[in-house]
Amino acid sequence: MKLFLFHTPEEVPEQGAPDCAIAIDVLRATTTMAAALAAGAEAIQVFSDIDDLLTTSETWPTDKRLRAGERGGGKVEGCDLGNSPLDHSPERSGGKRLFMSTTNGTRCLKRIEHAPTVITAALTTRQAVVDFVLSQQPETVWIVGSGWEGTYSLEDTVCAGAIIHGIIAATGQTFKDLAGNDAAIAAVSLYLQWQDQLLDLMHYASHGQRLLRLNNEADLQYCAQLDVLNIVPRQHELGVL
Ligand code: 3SL
């Protein structure tokens, strides 16, 4: 198995495809996707474009849908929810389809949606993702951070490092066997440095600071938790998890 890390969707190669692609947006899209499915959402349908989201979701019964739209960290007008994992509870999300569009996370997922296996990962689901990858034994894995509008994100990279570290710990293999690129090795160093202070790291991260300015401290606390959900959101048709 070879693990490649791309920090942003823009870094993903134009040519070729991995056996398994993993999208990460710790703050907050992929954390929210896992929280929604854990709360019993029927599925998550992902859109790059808000107008497409609004039009497509019109065809769905109103009591069976939730429209979640985020731009710049805030809720989009016309949607039921923004992008907080704390919005999801069994009462609110159970049995509903989540129609979702966010600034970077859903764009990241769109960039890799043609890989044969596409999953999303977050710190909250790290161990479940490690177990899933090991159960599938893909030859090549692309781990893709969502970043922020084309730039690197600390929180996505530390999550990638946590996943790669988990695979190394479970298999006893080394970077020589597993690392597909330098970024994969560097991400493990970041994780080892910060593994006991993940919430502090979120506070230093530029997008963490953006969310704090919008009064989302509780979201940072939720998103910084490691291994609390045994769930792996997996794409079962294009754009639908
Ligand atoms: O960029 C994204 O996809 C979002 O996760 C950003 S936010 O955390 O909702 O602001």
PDB file of C-alpha atoms and ligand atoms in Angstrom:
ATOM      1  CA  MET A   1       0.000   0.000   0.000  1.00  0.00           C
ATOM      2  CA  LYS A   2       1.248   3.518  -0.832  1.00  0.00           C
ATOM      3  CA  LEU A   3      -0.222   6.541   0.903  1.00  0.00           C
ATOM      4  CA  PHE A   4      -0.040   9.930  -0.809  1.00  0.00           C
ATOM      5  CA  LEU A   5      -1.056  13.171   0.873  1.00  0.00           C
ATOM      6  CA  PHE A   6      -2.193  16.200  -1.105  1.00  0.00           C
ATOM      7  CA  HIS A   7      -2.729  19.258   1.065  1.00  0.00           C
ATOM      8  CA  THR A   8      -5.375  20.820  -1.136  1.00  0.00           C
ATOM      9  CA  PRO A   9      -7.707  19.691  -3.941  1.00  0.00           C
ATOM     10  CA  GLU A  10      -5.564  21.816  -6.299  1.00  0.00           C
ATOM     11  CA  GLU A  11      -2.550  19.532  -5.645  1.00  0.00           C
ATOM     12  CA  VAL A  12      -4.410  16.406  -6.754  1.00  0.00           C
ATOM     13  CA  PRO A  13      -2.872  15.107 -10.016  1.00  0.00           C
ATOM     14  CA  GLU A  14      -4.941  15.646 -13.148  1.00  0.00           C
ATOM     15  CA  GLN A  15      -4.043  12.185 -14.427  1.00  0.00           C
ATOM     16  CA  GLY A  16      -4.562   8.796 -12.836  1.00  0.00           C
ATOM     17  CA  ALA A  17      -6.688   7.705  -9.922  1.00  0.00           C
ATOM     18  CA  PRO A  18      -5.994   5.882  -6.677  1.00  0.00           C
ATOM     19  CA  ASP A  19      -7.823   2.738  -5.537  1.00  0.00           C
ATOM     20  CA  CYS A  20      -9.087   4.687  -2.546  1.00  0.00           C
ATOM     21  CA  ALA A  21      -9.441   8.455  -2.073  1.00  0.00           C
ATOM     22  CA  ILE A  22     -10.015  10.094   1.294  1.00  0.00           C
ATOM     23  CA  ALA A  23     -11.317  13.652   1.665  1.00  0.00           C
ATOM     24  CA  ILE A  24     -10.542  15.509   4.894  1.00  0.00           C
ATOM     25  CA  ASP A  25     -12.032  18.759   6.133  1.00  0.00           C
ATOM     26  CA  VAL A  26     -11.664  18.615   9.908  1.00  0.00           C
ATOM     27  CA  LEU A  27     -13.003  22.185  10.278  1.00  0.00           C
ATOM     28  CA  ARG A  28     -15.701  21.322   9.589  1.00  0.00           C
ATOM     29  CA  ALA A  29     -17.322  19.615   6.582  1.00  0.00           C
ATOM     30  CA  THR A  30     -16.121  16.023   6.975  1.00  0.00           C
ATOM     31  CA  THR A  31     -16.562  16.176  10.756  1.00  0.00           C
ATOM     32  CA  THR A  32     -20.134  17.338  10.159  1.00  0.00           C
ATOM     33  CA  MET A  33     -20.793  14.598   7.579  1.00  0.00           C
ATOM     34  CA  ALA A  34     -19.784  11.932  10.092  1.00  0.00           C
ATOM     35  CA  ALA A  35     -21.876  13.578  12.819  1.00  0.00           C
ATOM     36  CA  ALA A  36     -24.928  13.694  10.522  1.00  0.00           C
ATOM     37  CA  LEU A  37     -24.655  10.014   9.567  1.00  0.00           C
ATOM     38  CA  ALA A  38     -24.017   9.062  13.194  1.00  0.00           C
ATOM     39  CA  ALA A  39     -27.225  10.916  14.081  1.00  0.00           C
ATOM     40  CA  GLY A  40     -29.118   8.754  11.573  1.00  0.00           C
ATOM     41  CA  ALA A  41     -29.178  10.867   8.395  1.00  0.00           C
ATOM     42  CA  GLU A  42     -30.260   8.629   5.504  1.00  0.00           C
ATOM     43  CA  ALA A  43     -27.539   9.954   3.143  1.00  0.00           C
ATOM     44  CA  ILE A  44     -25.569  13.078   2.306  1.00  0.00           C
ATOM     45  CA  GLN A  45     -25.744  14.557  -1.167  1.00  0.00           C
ATOM     46  CA  VAL A  46     -22.887  16.919  -1.882  1.00  0.00           C
ATOM     47  CA  PHE A  47     -22.923  19.987  -4.177  1.00  0.00           C
ATOM     48  CA  SER A  48     -20.290  22.509  -5.245  1.00  0.00           C
ATOM     49  CA  ASP A  49     -22.959  24.958  -6.233  1.00  0.00           C
ATOM     50  CA  ILE A  50     -25.650  26.285  -3.883  1.00  0.00           C
ATOM     51  CA  ASP A  51     -28.189  26.864  -6.673  1.00  0.00           C
ATOM     52  CA  ASP A  52     -27.851  23.199  -7.727  1.00  0.00           C
ATOM     53  CA  LEU A  53     -28.367  22.189  -4.105  1.00  0.00           C
ATOM     54  CA  LEU A  54     -31.527  24.281  -3.801  1.00  0.00           C
ATOM     55  CA  THR A  55     -32.949  23.041  -7.108  1.00  0.00           C
ATOM     56  CA  THR A  56     -32.197  19.349  -6.575  1.00  0.00           C
ATOM     57  CA  SER A  57     -33.436  19.333  -2.993  1.00  0.00           C
ATOM     58  CA  GLU A  58     -36.793  20.778  -4.176  1.00  0.00           C
ATOM     59  CA  THR A  59     -37.584  17.332  -5.619  1.00  0.00           C
ATOM     60  CA  TRP A  60     -37.294  15.756  -2.150  1.00  0.00           C
ATOM     61  CA  PRO A  61     -40.155  15.737   0.417  1.00  0.00           C
ATOM     62  CA  THR A  62     -39.669  18.661   2.804  1.00  0.00           C
ATOM     63  CA  ASP A  63     -40.001  16.461   5.913  1.00  0.00           C
ATOM     64  CA  LYS A  64     -37.283  14.129   4.603  1.00  0.00           C
ATOM     65  CA  ARG A  65     -34.591  16.691   3.795  1.00  0.00           C
ATOM     66  CA  LEU A  66     -32.217  19.128   5.439  1.00  0.00           C
ATOM     67  CA  ARG A  67     -30.407  21.742   3.385  1.00  0.00           C
ATOM     68  CA  ALA A  68     -26.995  22.653   4.775  1.00  0.00           C
ATOM     69  CA  GLY A  69     -25.103  25.486   3.116  1.00  0.00           C
ATOM     70  CA  GLU A  70     -21.969  27.259   4.312  1.00  0.00           C
ATOM     71  CA  ARG A  71     -19.942  30.083   2.790  1.00  0.00           C
ATOM     72  CA  GLY A  72     -17.234  31.972   4.662  1.00  0.00           C
ATOM     73  CA  GLY A  73     -18.101  30.027   7.834  1.00  0.00           C
ATOM     74  CA  GLY A  74     -21.718  31.241   7.932  1.00  0.00           C
ATOM     75  CA  LYS A  75     -25.066  29.695   6.983  1.00  0.00           C
ATOM     76  CA  VAL A  76     -26.308  30.355   3.468  1.00  0.00           C
ATOM     77  CA  GLU A  77     -29.698  32.059   3.175  1.00  0.00           C
ATOM     78  CA  GLY A  78     -32.408  29.619   2.142  1.00  0.00           C
ATOM     79  CA  CYS A  79     -30.771  26.658   3.886  1.00  0.00           C
ATOM     80  CA  ASP A  80     -31.948  25.007   7.106  1.00  0.00           C
ATOM     81  CA  LEU A  81     -28.461  24.628   8.558  1.00  0.00           C
ATOM     82  CA  GLY A  82     -24.920  25.859   8.208  1.00  0.00           C
ATOM     83  CA  ASN A  83     -22.006  23.489   8.691  1.00  0.00           C
ATOM     84  CA  SER A  84     -21.818  22.710  12.391  1.00  0.00           C
ATOM     85  CA  PRO A  85     -21.510  19.092  13.553  1.00  0.00           C
ATOM     86  CA  LEU A  86     -23.410  20.187  16.650  1.00  0.00           C
ATOM     87  CA  ASP A  87     -26.518  20.812  14.532  1.00  0.00           C
ATOM     88  CA  HIS A  88     -27.063  17.070  14.145  1.00  0.00           C
ATOM     89  CA  SER A  89     -29.090  14.990  16.561  1.00  0.00           C
ATOM     90  CA  PRO A  90     -31.282  11.924  15.997  1.00  0.00           C
ATOM     91  CA  GLU A  91     -34.374  14.122  16.466  1.00  0.00           C
ATOM     92  CA  ARG A  92     -33.301  16.621  13.822  1.00  0.00           C
ATOM     93  CA  SER A  93     -31.383  14.539  11.282  1.00  0.00           C
ATOM     94  CA  GLY A  94     -32.718  10.985  11.744  1.00  0.00           C
ATOM     95  CA  GLY A  95     -34.036   9.516   8.469  1.00  0.00           C
ATOM     96  CA  LYS A  96     -33.372  12.718   6.519  1.00  0.00           C
ATOM     97  CA  ARG A  97     -31.221  13.345   3.475  1.00  0.00           C
ATOM     98  CA  LEU A  98     -28.672  16.092   3.983  1.00  0.00           C
ATOM     99  CA  PHE A  99     -28.167  18.278   0.892  1.00  0.00           C
ATOM    100  CA  MET A 100     -24.852  19.933   1.601  1.00  0.00           C
ATOM    101  CA  SER A 101     -22.518  22.527   0.116  1.00  0.00           C
ATOM    102  CA  THR A 102     -19.521  24.100   1.865  1.00  0.00           C
ATOM    103  CA  THR A 103     -16.682  26.373   0.792  1.00  0.00           C
ATOM    104  CA  ASN A 104     -13.867  23.812   0.589  1.00  0.00           C
ATOM    105  CA  GLY A 105     -14.900  20.399   1.924  1.00  0.00           C
ATOM    106  CA  THR A 106     -17.519  19.552  -0.649  1.00  0.00           C
ATOM    107  CA  ARG A 107     -15.222  20.905  -3.410  1.00  0.00           C
ATOM    108  CA  CYS A 108     -12.526  18.508  -2.189  1.00  0.00           C
ATOM    109  CA  LEU A 109     -14.927  15.590  -2.378  1.00  0.00           C
ATOM    110  CA  LYS A 110     -15.954  16.574  -5.900  1.00  0.00           C
ATOM    111  CA  ARG A 111     -12.286  16.593  -6.963  1.00  0.00           C
ATOM    112  CA  ILE A 112     -11.853  12.901  -6.070  1.00  0.00           C
ATOM    113  CA  GLU A 113     -15.343  11.568  -6.701  1.00  0.00           C
ATOM    114  CA  HIS A 114     -14.321   9.370  -9.654  1.00  0.00           C
ATOM    115  CA  ALA A 115     -12.001   7.124  -7.614  1.00  0.00           C
ATOM    116  CA  PRO A 116     -13.451   3.599  -7.205  1.00  0.00           C
ATOM    117  CA  THR A 117     -13.623   4.013  -3.426  1.00  0.00           C
ATOM    118  CA  VAL A 118     -14.207   7.455  -1.922  1.00  0.00           C
ATOM    119  CA  ILE A 119     -14.547   8.068   1.806  1.00  0.00           C
ATOM    120  CA  THR A 120     -14.356  11.050   4.123  1.00  0.00           C
ATOM    121  CA  ALA A 121     -12.275  11.283   7.279  1.00  0.00           C
ATOM    122  CA  ALA A 122     -12.061  13.465  10.349  1.00  0.00           C
ATOM    123  CA  LEU A 123     -10.259  13.263  13.654  1.00  0.00           C
ATOM    124  CA  THR A 124     -13.501  11.984  15.201  1.00  0.00           C
ATOM    125  CA  THR A 125     -13.488   8.975  12.846  1.00  0.00           C
ATOM    126  CA  ARG A 126      -9.725   8.420  12.533  1.00  0.00           C
ATOM    127  CA  GLN A 127      -9.578   4.837  13.890  1.00  0.00           C
ATOM    128  CA  ALA A 128     -12.641   3.763  11.897  1.00  0.00           C
ATOM    129  CA  VAL A 129     -10.967   5.106   8.742  1.00  0.00           C
ATOM    130  CA  VAL A 130      -7.720   3.276   9.549  1.00  0.00           C
ATOM    131  CA  ASP A 131      -9.661   0.021  10.058  1.00  0.00           C
ATOM    132  CA  PHE A 132     -11.580   0.565   6.813  1.00  0.00           C
ATOM    133  CA  VAL A 133      -8.414   1.158   4.770  1.00  0.00           C
ATOM    134  CA  LEU A 134      -6.759  -1.914   6.282  1.00  0.00           C
ATOM    135  CA  SER A 135      -9.826  -4.036   5.538  1.00  0.00           C
ATOM    136  CA  GLN A 136      -9.787  -2.931   1.876  1.00  0.00           C
ATOM    137  CA  GLN A 137      -6.013  -3.192   1.307  1.00  0.00           C
ATOM    138  CA  PRO A 138      -5.949  -0.669  -1.571  1.00  0.00           C
ATOM    139  CA  GLU A 139      -2.673  -0.415  -3.468  1.00  0.00           C
ATOM    140  CA  THR A 140      -2.767   3.347  -3.670  1.00  0.00           C
ATOM    141  CA  VAL A 141      -4.500   5.786  -1.349  1.00  0.00           C
ATOM    142  CA  TRP A 142      -4.801   9.519  -1.944  1.00  0.00           C
ATOM    143  CA  ILE A 143      -5.513  11.491   1.187  1.00  0.00           C
ATOM    144  CA  VAL A 144      -6.671  14.984   0.240  1.00  0.00           C
ATOM    145  CA  GLY A 145      -6.961  17.950   2.559  1.00  0.00           C
ATOM    146  CA  SER A 146      -9.596  20.548   1.776  1.00  0.00           C
ATOM    147  CA  GLY A 147      -7.462  23.480   2.897  1.00  0.00           C
ATOM    148  CA  TRP A 148      -8.934  26.949   2.625  1.00  0.00           C
ATOM    149  CA  GLU A 149      -9.486  28.346  -0.871  1.00  0.00           C
ATOM    150  CA  GLY A 150      -6.411  26.599  -2.236  1.00  0.00           C
ATOM    151  CA  THR A 151      -4.110  27.014   0.750  1.00  0.00           C
ATOM    152  CA  TYR A 152      -2.755  24.510   3.283  1.00  0.00           C
ATOM    153  CA  SER A 153      -4.641  23.733   6.521  1.00  0.00           C
ATOM    154  CA  LEU A 154      -2.929  22.545   9.707  1.00  0.00           C
ATOM    155  CA  GLU A 155      -6.004  20.666  10.909  1.00  0.00           C
ATOM    156  CA  ASP A 156      -6.422  18.619   7.721  1.00  0.00           C
ATOM    157  CA  THR A 157      -2.728  17.755   7.676  1.00  0.00           C
ATOM    158  CA  VAL A 158      -2.675  16.662  11.328  1.00  0.00           C
ATOM    159  CA  CYS A 159      -5.662  14.404  10.613  1.00  0.00           C
ATOM    160  CA  ALA A 160      -3.893  12.900   7.599  1.00  0.00           C
ATOM    161  CA  GLY A 161      -0.868  12.323   9.846  1.00  0.00           C
ATOM    162  CA  ALA A 162      -3.074  10.632  12.455  1.00  0.00           C
ATOM    163  CA  ILE A 163      -4.464   8.261   9.816  1.00  0.00           C
ATOM    164  CA  ILE A 164      -1.033   7.416   8.398  1.00  0.00           C
ATOM    165  CA  HIS A 165       0.346   6.948  11.906  1.00  0.00           C
ATOM    166  CA  GLY A 166      -2.576   4.617  12.702  1.00  0.00           C
ATOM    167  CA  ILE A 167      -1.825   2.510   9.626  1.00  0.00           C
ATOM    168  CA  ILE A 168       1.863   2.330  10.529  1.00  0.00           C
ATOM    169  CA  ALA A 169       1.011   1.343  14.125  1.00  0.00           C
ATOM    170  CA  ALA A 170      -1.425  -1.364  13.012  1.00  0.00           C
ATOM    171  CA  THR A 171       0.766  -2.934  10.345  1.00  0.00           C
ATOM    172  CA  GLY A 172       4.248  -2.460  11.776  1.00  0.00           C
ATOM    173  CA  GLN A 173       5.280  -1.228   8.328  1.00  0.00           C
ATOM    174  CA  THR A 174       7.618   1.723   7.838  1.00  0.00           C
ATOM    175  CA  PHE A 175       7.622   4.875   5.741  1.00  0.00           C
ATOM    176  CA  LYS A 176       9.761   2.930   3.268  1.00  0.00           C
ATOM    177  CA  ASP A 177       6.814   0.583   2.663  1.00  0.00           C
ATOM    178  CA  LEU A 178       3.950   3.031   3.007  1.00  0.00           C
ATOM    179  CA  ALA A 179       4.878   6.627   2.182  1.00  0.00           C
ATOM    180  CA  GLY A 180       3.968   7.643  -1.355  1.00  0.00           C
ATOM    181  CA  ASN A 181       5.250  11.209  -1.055  1.00  0.00           C
ATOM    182  CA  ASP A 182       7.128  13.523   1.311  1.00  0.00           C
ATOM    183  CA  ALA A 183       3.940  15.208   2.501  1.00  0.00           C
ATOM    184  CA  ALA A 184       2.750  11.900   3.991  1.00  0.00           C
ATOM    185  CA  ILE A 185       5.909  11.676   6.133  1.00  0.00           C
ATOM    186  CA  ALA A 186       5.740  15.309   7.241  1.00  0.00           C
ATOM    187  CA  ALA A 187       2.096  14.913   8.295  1.00  0.00           C
ATOM    188  CA  VAL A 188       3.006  12.135  10.729  1.00  0.00           C
ATOM    189  CA  SER A 189       5.590  14.433  12.369  1.00  0.00           C
ATOM    190  CA  LEU A 190       2.926  17.103  12.772  1.00  0.00           C
ATOM    191  CA  TYR A 191       0.567  14.600  14.373  1.00  0.00           C
ATOM    192  CA  LEU A 192       3.226  13.225  16.745  1.00  0.00           C
ATOM    193  CA  GLN A 193       4.071  16.770  17.850  1.00  0.00           C
ATOM    194  CA  TRP A 194       0.447  17.740  18.533  1.00  0.00           C
ATOM    195  CA  GLN A 195      -1.379  14.492  19.334  1.00  0.00           C
ATOM    196  CA  ASP A 196      -2.013  15.479  22.970  1.00  0.00           C
ATOM    197  CA  GLN A 197      -2.908  19.095  22.141  1.00  0.00           C
ATOM    198  CA  LEU A 198      -5.187  18.831  19.150  1.00  0.00           C
ATOM    199  CA  LEU A 199      -7.551  21.501  20.467  1.00  0.00           C
ATOM    200  CA  ASP A 200      -4.639  23.915  20.978  1.00  0.00           C
ATOM    201  CA  LEU A 201      -3.596  23.279  17.387  1.00  0.00           C
ATOM    202  CA  MET A 202      -7.123  24.123  16.209  1.00  0.00           C
ATOM    203  CA  HIS A 203      -6.838  27.437  18.047  1.00  0.00           C
ATOM    204  CA  TYR A 204      -3.573  28.275  16.238  1.00  0.00           C
ATOM    205  CA  ALA A 205      -4.871  27.210  12.819  1.00  0.00           C
ATOM    206  CA  SER A 206      -6.014  30.089  10.627  1.00  0.00           C
ATOM    207  CA  HIS A 207      -9.409  28.543   9.958  1.00  0.00           C
ATOM    208  CA  GLY A 208      -9.781  27.755  13.663  1.00  0.00           C
ATOM    209  CA  GLN A 209      -9.242  31.455  14.323  1.00  0.00           C
ATOM    210  CA  ARG A 210     -11.802  32.343  11.664  1.00  0.00           C
ATOM    211  CA  LEU A 211     -14.349  30.066  13.371  1.00  0.00           C
ATOM    212  CA  LEU A 212     -13.517  31.492  16.800  1.00  0.00           C
ATOM    213  CA  ARG A 213     -14.236  34.983  15.469  1.00  0.00           C
ATOM    214  CA  LEU A 214     -17.667  33.606  14.530  1.00  0.00           C
ATOM    215  CA  ASN A 215     -18.187  32.262  18.097  1.00  0.00           C
ATOM    216  CA  ASN A 216     -17.666  28.593  17.229  1.00  0.00           C
ATOM    217  CA  GLU A 217     -15.465  27.491  20.152  1.00  0.00           C
ATOM    218  CA  ALA A 218     -17.784  24.527  20.840  1.00  0.00           C
ATOM    219  CA  ASP A 219     -17.316  23.355  17.259  1.00  0.00           C
ATOM    220  CA  LEU A 220     -13.535  23.408  17.636  1.00  0.00           C
ATOM    221  CA  GLN A 221     -13.850  21.326  20.805  1.00  0.00           C
ATOM    222  CA  TYR A 222     -16.056  18.802  18.994  1.00  0.00           C
ATOM    223  CA  CYS A 223     -13.858  18.620  15.881  1.00  0.00           C
ATOM    224  CA  ALA A 224     -10.626  18.136  17.897  1.00  0.00           C
ATOM    225  CA  GLN A 225     -11.823  14.861  19.442  1.00  0.00           C
ATOM    226  CA  LEU A 226      -9.970  11.740  18.287  1.00  0.00           C
ATOM    227  CA  ASP A 227     -11.657   8.391  17.575  1.00  0.00           C
ATOM    228  CA  VAL A 228     -15.100   9.080  19.031  1.00  0.00           C
ATOM    229  CA  LEU A 229     -17.261   7.846  16.124  1.00  0.00           C
ATOM    230  CA  ASN A 230     -17.130   4.395  14.594  1.00  0.00           C
ATOM    231  CA  ILE A 231     -18.350   5.490  11.196  1.00  0.00           C
ATOM    232  CA  VAL A 232     -16.844   5.857   7.725  1.00  0.00           C
ATOM    233  CA  PRO A 233     -18.870   7.986   5.314  1.00  0.00           C
ATOM    234  CA  ARG A 234     -18.481   6.267   1.949  1.00  0.00           C
ATOM    235  CA  GLN A 235     -19.645   7.444  -1.458  1.00  0.00           C
ATOM    236  CA  HIS A 236     -22.147   4.931  -2.837  1.00  0.00           C
ATOM    237  CA  GLU A 237     -23.019   6.852  -5.982  1.00  0.00           C
ATOM    238  CA  LEU A 238     -21.481   9.994  -7.488  1.00  0.00           C
ATOM    239  CA  GLY A 239     -21.823  12.819  -5.003  1.00  0.00           C
ATOM    240  CA  VAL A 240     -23.848  10.776  -2.498  1.00  0.00           C
ATOM    241  CA  LEU A 241     -22.389   9.474   0.767  1.00  0.00           C
TER     242      LEU A 241
HETATM  243  O1  3SL B   1     -14.678  25.058   3.912  1.00  0.00           O
HETATM  244  C1  3SL B   1     -15.502  24.223   4.265  1.00  0.00           C
HETATM  245  O2  3SL B   1     -15.879  23.318   3.561  1.00  0.00           O
HETATM  246  C2  3SL B   1     -16.112  24.369   5.634  1.00  0.00           C
HETATM  247  O3  3SL B   1     -15.883  23.237   6.361  1.00  0.00           O
HETATM  248  C3  3SL B   1     -15.738  25.660   6.270  1.00  0.00           C
HETATM  249  S1  3SL B   1     -16.533  25.973   7.769  1.00  0.00           S
HETATM  250  O4  3SL B   1     -15.823  25.307   8.831  1.00  0.00           O
HETATM  251  O5  3SL B   1     -17.904  25.571   7.737  1.00  0.00           O
HETATM  252  O6  3SL B   1     -16.439  27.422   7.968  1.00  0.00           O
END
